[in-house]
mmCIF file of C-alpha atoms in Angstrom:
data_model
loop_
_atom_site.group_PDB
_atom_site.id
_atom_site.type_symbol
_atom_site.label_atom_id
_atom_site.label_comp_id
_atom_site.label_asym_id
_atom_site.label_seq_id
_atom_site.Cartn_x
_atom_site.Cartn_y
_atom_site.Cartn_z
ATOM 1 C CA GLU A 1 0.000 0.000 0.000
ATOM 2 C CA PRO A 2 1.194 3.560 -0.632
ATOM 3 C CA VAL A 3 2.772 5.182 2.406
ATOM 4 C CA ALA A 4 1.864 8.795 3.137
ATOM 5 C CA GLY A 5 4.780 11.126 3.719
ATOM 6 C CA VAL A 6 6.551 14.325 2.843
ATOM 7 C CA THR A 7 9.467 14.439 0.429
ATOM 8 C CA ILE A 8 11.018 16.619 -2.264
ATOM 9 C CA ASP A 9 10.129 16.029 -5.908
ATOM 10 C CA TRP A 10 13.614 16.530 -7.350
ATOM 11 C CA SER A 11 12.256 16.561 -10.898
ATOM 12 C CA TYR A 12 11.147 20.168 -10.283
ATOM 13 C CA PHE A 13 14.684 21.375 -9.541
ATOM 14 C CA PRO A 14 17.700 21.881 -11.821
ATOM 15 C CA VAL A 15 19.558 18.932 -10.293
ATOM 16 C CA ARG A 16 21.210 17.594 -13.428
ATOM 17 C CA ALA A 17 21.657 21.096 -14.849
ATOM 18 C CA CYS A 18 23.804 21.949 -11.818
ATOM 19 C CA ASP A 19 25.662 18.650 -12.189
ATOM 20 C CA PHE A 20 26.416 19.678 -15.780
ATOM 21 C CA MET A 21 27.697 23.063 -14.615
ATOM 22 C CA VAL A 22 30.139 21.366 -12.263
ATOM 23 C CA GLU A 23 31.249 18.789 -14.840
ATOM 24 C CA HIS A 24 31.931 21.426 -17.511
ATOM 25 C CA GLY A 25 33.198 24.304 -15.392
ATOM 26 C CA VAL A 26 30.245 26.617 -16.049
ATOM 27 C CA ARG A 27 30.643 29.649 -13.794
ATOM 28 C CA GLY A 28 30.689 33.423 -13.941
ATOM 29 C CA ARG A 29 27.818 35.896 -14.050
ATOM 30 C CA GLY A 30 24.701 33.769 -14.310
ATOM 31 C CA PHE A 31 20.974 34.260 -14.790
ATOM 32 C CA ASN A 32 18.311 32.169 -13.074
ATOM 33 C CA PRO A 33 14.568 32.397 -12.339
ATOM 34 C CA PHE A 34 14.115 33.775 -8.828
ATOM 35 C CA PHE A 35 12.371 30.634 -7.546
ATOM 36 C CA GLU A 36 15.443 28.503 -8.295
ATOM 37 C CA GLY A 37 17.775 30.757 -6.308
ATOM 38 C CA GLY A 38 17.408 28.672 -3.158
ATOM 39 C CA TYR A 39 18.406 25.462 -4.888
ATOM 40 C CA LEU A 40 21.414 27.137 -6.515
ATOM 41 C CA LEU A 41 22.537 28.403 -3.095
ATOM 42 C CA TYR A 42 22.025 24.924 -1.656
ATOM 43 C CA ARG A 43 24.189 23.401 -4.383
ATOM 44 C CA PHE A 44 26.928 25.995 -4.810
ATOM 45 C CA TRP A 45 27.388 28.090 -1.664
ATOM 46 C CA PRO A 46 29.913 29.614 -1.004
ATOM 47 C CA GLU A 47 31.164 29.691 -4.634
ATOM 48 C CA ARG A 48 30.761 33.348 -5.581
ATOM 49 C CA GLU A 49 30.984 32.585 -9.322
ATOM 50 C CA ARG A 50 27.892 30.398 -9.093
ATOM 51 C CA LEU A 51 25.736 32.513 -6.810
ATOM 52 C CA PRO A 52 22.176 33.083 -8.093
ATOM 53 C CA PHE A 53 21.217 36.226 -9.949
ATOM 54 C CA MET A 54 18.010 36.494 -7.930
ATOM 55 C CA ASP A 55 16.323 34.497 -5.171
ATOM 56 C CA ILE A 56 12.848 34.404 -3.643
ATOM 57 C CA HIS A 57 13.564 37.665 -1.796
ATOM 58 C CA GLN A 58 13.948 39.281 -5.237
ATOM 59 C CA ALA A 59 16.955 41.374 -4.246
ATOM 60 C CA GLY A 60 18.107 44.125 -6.588
ATOM 61 C CA GLY A 61 15.609 46.963 -6.341
ATOM 62 C CA PRO A 62 12.534 47.909 -8.408
ATOM 63 C CA GLY A 63 14.468 48.666 -11.609
ATOM 64 C CA ILE A 64 16.127 45.251 -11.740
ATOM 65 C CA ARG A 65 12.892 43.494 -10.832
ATOM 66 C CA LEU A 66 11.137 45.281 -13.692
ATOM 67 C CA LEU A 67 13.846 44.193 -16.142
ATOM 68 C CA TYR A 68 13.431 40.634 -14.867
ATOM 69 C CA LEU A 69 9.646 40.761 -15.220
ATOM 70 C CA ASN A 70 9.873 42.100 -18.779
ATOM 71 C CA ALA A 71 12.384 39.400 -19.751
ATOM 72 C CA SER A 72 10.122 36.698 -18.312
ATOM 73 C CA SER A 73 6.949 37.933 -19.974
ATOM 74 C CA ARG A 74 7.977 38.818 -23.527
ATOM 75 C CA LYS A 75 10.730 37.714 -25.874
ATOM 76 C CA GLU A 76 12.086 41.190 -26.579
ATOM 77 C CA GLY A 77 12.518 41.785 -22.841
ATOM 78 C CA TRP A 78 15.573 39.524 -22.593
ATOM 79 C CA GLY A 79 17.896 41.888 -24.492
ATOM 80 C CA PRO A 80 17.748 44.848 -22.049
ATOM 81 C CA LEU A 81 18.317 42.552 -19.059
ATOM 82 C CA ASP A 82 21.260 40.814 -20.730
ATOM 83 C CA ARG A 83 22.818 44.109 -21.842
ATOM 84 C CA ARG A 84 22.597 45.412 -18.282
ATOM 85 C CA PHE A 85 24.307 42.400 -16.688
ATOM 86 C CA GLN A 86 26.265 40.716 -19.523
ATOM 87 C CA PHE A 87 25.532 37.191 -18.323
ATOM 88 C CA ASP A 88 28.017 34.390 -19.019
ATOM 89 C CA TYR A 89 25.430 31.641 -18.571
ATOM 90 C CA ALA A 90 21.727 31.198 -17.959
ATOM 91 C CA ILE A 91 19.884 28.385 -16.250
ATOM 92 C CA VAL A 92 16.201 28.529 -17.187
ATOM 93 C CA ASP A 93 13.276 26.542 -15.795
ATOM 94 C CA ARG A 94 11.463 24.289 -18.288
ATOM 95 C CA ARG A 95 8.859 22.617 -16.082
ATOM 96 C CA ARG A 96 6.799 25.177 -14.195
ATOM 97 C CA HIS A 97 7.336 27.949 -16.739
ATOM 98 C CA ALA A 98 7.886 25.923 -19.895
ATOM 99 C CA LYS A 99 6.490 28.745 -22.023
ATOM 100 C CA SER A 100 8.808 31.372 -20.577
ATOM 101 C CA SER A 101 9.811 33.841 -23.259
ATOM 102 C CA ILE A 102 13.411 33.637 -22.021
ATOM 103 C CA LEU A 103 13.783 30.161 -23.528
ATOM 104 C CA ASP A 104 12.588 31.376 -26.929
ATOM 105 C CA ALA A 105 14.735 34.511 -26.715
ATOM 106 C CA LEU A 106 17.878 32.499 -26.017
ATOM 107 C CA ASP A 107 17.041 29.951 -28.731
ATOM 108 C CA SER A 108 16.812 32.703 -31.339
ATOM 109 C CA ASP A 109 19.896 34.611 -30.155
ATOM 110 C CA THR A 110 22.936 33.360 -32.076
ATOM 111 C CA THR A 111 25.283 34.731 -29.404
ATOM 112 C CA TRP A 112 24.005 32.022 -27.034
ATOM 113 C CA ALA A 113 24.183 28.218 -27.171
ATOM 114 C CA MET A 114 22.093 25.665 -25.306
ATOM 115 C CA VAL A 115 24.449 23.106 -23.785
ATOM 116 C CA PHE A 116 22.157 21.109 -21.474
ATOM 117 C CA MET A 117 18.469 20.300 -21.365
ATOM 118 C CA ASP A 118 16.102 18.062 -19.470
ATOM 119 C CA ASP A 119 12.490 18.318 -18.292
ATOM 120 C CA ALA A 120 13.449 20.597 -15.405
ATOM 121 C CA ALA A 121 15.866 23.127 -16.890
ATOM 122 C CA ALA A 122 18.034 24.245 -19.778
ATOM 123 C CA VAL A 123 21.540 25.683 -19.521
ATOM 124 C CA TYR A 124 22.775 28.242 -22.051
ATOM 125 C CA VAL A 125 26.247 29.745 -22.337
ATOM 126 C CA ARG A 126 27.446 32.735 -24.295
ATOM 127 C CA ARG A 127 29.308 31.799 -27.482
ATOM 128 C CA SER A 128 32.030 34.346 -26.725
ATOM 129 C CA GLY A 129 33.900 34.999 -23.520
ATOM 130 C CA PRO A 130 35.002 32.624 -20.762
ATOM 131 C CA LEU A 131 32.612 29.779 -21.681
ATOM 132 C CA VAL A 132 33.246 29.679 -25.431
ATOM 133 C CA SER A 133 35.003 26.309 -25.122
ATOM 134 C CA VAL A 134 31.894 24.805 -23.507
ATOM 135 C CA ALA A 135 29.742 26.118 -26.357
ATOM 136 C CA ASP A 136 32.178 24.748 -28.931
ATOM 137 C CA ARG A 137 32.266 21.291 -27.333
ATOM 138 C CA VAL A 138 28.703 20.518 -26.376
ATOM 139 C CA ALA A 139 26.244 22.999 -27.911
ATOM 140 C CA PHE A 140 23.050 21.511 -29.310
ATOM 141 C CA ARG A 141 22.770 22.175 -33.031
ATOM 142 C CA ARG A 142 19.125 21.259 -33.584
ATOM 143 C CA LEU A 143 17.102 21.055 -30.373
ATOM 144 C CA PRO A 144 15.596 24.222 -28.852
ATOM 145 C CA GLY A 145 14.914 24.733 -25.175
ATOM 146 C CA GLY A 146 11.695 26.688 -25.725
ATOM 147 C CA PRO A 147 8.421 25.851 -27.465
ATOM 148 C CA SER A 148 8.386 28.339 -30.360
ATOM 149 C CA ALA A 149 11.001 26.567 -32.482
ATOM 150 C CA LEU A 150 9.460 23.101 -32.100
ATOM 151 C CA GLY A 151 6.919 23.591 -34.899
ATOM 152 C CA PRO A 152 9.479 24.555 -37.563
ATOM 153 C CA LEU A 153 11.787 21.803 -36.299
ATOM 154 C CA GLY A 154 8.998 19.247 -36.730
ATOM 155 C CA VAL A 155 8.513 20.335 -40.335
ATOM 156 C CA ALA A 156 12.239 19.994 -40.986
ATOM 157 C CA VAL A 157 12.377 16.577 -39.316
ATOM 158 C CA ALA A 158 9.500 15.314 -41.478
ATOM 159 C CA ALA A 159 11.052 16.621 -44.693
ATOM 160 C CA ASP A 160 14.759 15.847 -44.260
ATOM 161 C CA SER A 161 16.159 12.501 -43.134
ATOM 162 C CA THR A 162 19.530 14.072 -42.261
ATOM 163 C CA VAL A 163 17.894 16.552 -39.902
ATOM 164 C CA ARG A 164 15.829 13.694 -38.505
ATOM 165 C CA ARG A 165 18.944 11.663 -37.651
ATOM 166 C CA GLU A 166 20.637 14.673 -36.041
ATOM 167 C CA VAL A 167 17.578 15.466 -33.942
ATOM 168 C CA ALA A 168 17.213 11.833 -32.861
ATOM 169 C CA ALA A 169 20.868 11.771 -31.785
ATOM 170 C CA GLU A 170 20.431 14.920 -29.715
ATOM 171 C CA LEU A 171 17.288 13.510 -28.107
ATOM 172 C CA GLN A 172 19.227 10.385 -27.172
ATOM 173 C CA ARG A 173 21.818 12.631 -25.560
ATOM 174 C CA VAL A 174 19.122 14.323 -23.462
ATOM 175 C CA ILE A 175 17.861 10.905 -22.364
ATOM 176 C CA LEU A 176 21.348 9.802 -21.319
ATOM 177 C CA ASP A 177 22.146 13.080 -19.541
ATOM 178 C CA SER A 178 19.237 13.098 -17.107
ATOM 179 C CA PRO A 179 16.670 10.746 -15.558
ATOM 180 C CA TRP A 180 14.042 13.461 -16.147
ATOM 181 C CA HIS A 181 13.628 13.166 -19.908
ATOM 182 C CA ALA A 182 9.939 12.547 -20.630
ATOM 183 C CA GLY A 183 9.852 15.469 -23.084
ATOM 184 C CA ALA A 184 12.727 14.006 -25.091
ATOM 185 C CA LEU A 185 11.005 10.619 -25.198
ATOM 186 C CA SER A 186 7.837 12.235 -26.511
ATOM 187 C CA LEU A 187 9.758 13.948 -29.319
ATOM 188 C CA LEU A 188 11.676 10.766 -30.098
ATOM 189 C CA ALA A 189 8.356 8.940 -30.445
ATOM 190 C CA ASN A 190 7.332 11.564 -33.014
ATOM 191 C CA VAL A 191 10.469 10.758 -35.008
ATOM 192 C CA ALA A 192 9.530 7.066 -34.958
ATOM 193 C CA LEU A 193 5.986 7.871 -36.110
ATOM 194 C CA ILE A 194 7.296 9.924 -39.036
ATOM 195 C CA GLU A 195 9.300 6.864 -40.097
ATOM 196 C CA ASP A 196 6.255 4.561 -39.689
ATOM 197 C CA ARG A 197 7.938 2.711 -36.811
ATOM 198 C CA TYR A 198 4.750 2.401 -34.806
ATOM 199 C CA ALA A 199 5.934 -0.364 -32.479
ATOM 200 C CA ASP A 200 9.008 1.688 -31.585
ATOM 201 C CA ALA A 201 6.877 4.771 -30.962
ATOM 202 C CA ARG A 202 4.578 2.818 -28.646
ATOM 203 C CA ALA A 203 7.533 1.426 -26.715
ATOM 204 C CA ILE A 204 9.118 4.865 -26.372
ATOM 205 C CA LEU A 205 5.891 6.426 -25.162
#
């Protein structure tokens, strides 16, 4: 019988994203959603180069909070925030705020590269500066972190077998990188359906 209790659902936190940051030396001036500040402090304190940009106390004053709100609510709001702080990396929630405009803004900004993704979070690094080697080594070429690019990607996957193979390989990477990869499995099932591999799609789902 199920046992009642209280625990932490780790799938809501950037657990593997932070593991990736440690494994690949991602540090510097970082961006994060305010509600993940506590977890970042829990993982990285007292490393000053991995301290959160903002926590649940929303430090920084009204002007900074307004920049943050604009970046979170519309795609064009990311630019002013990034120009103000010149972030080296960004860790962005994908579960509770999967439609955050920050994901789409970073996907469409060629000066940034997504280097990690799972159901909980995506990690982006700037393609120039101290983390350029991380971008060069492990940047995703096809997969986006946000929802806006998924439609055009689906069209490309259906039309081009080369793109389809590259996307499938990147989805397999997501699956290997984190135990929280239901989104990647769903997309991989779509690839199987496009290729009429219905038994594979059922198994994946």
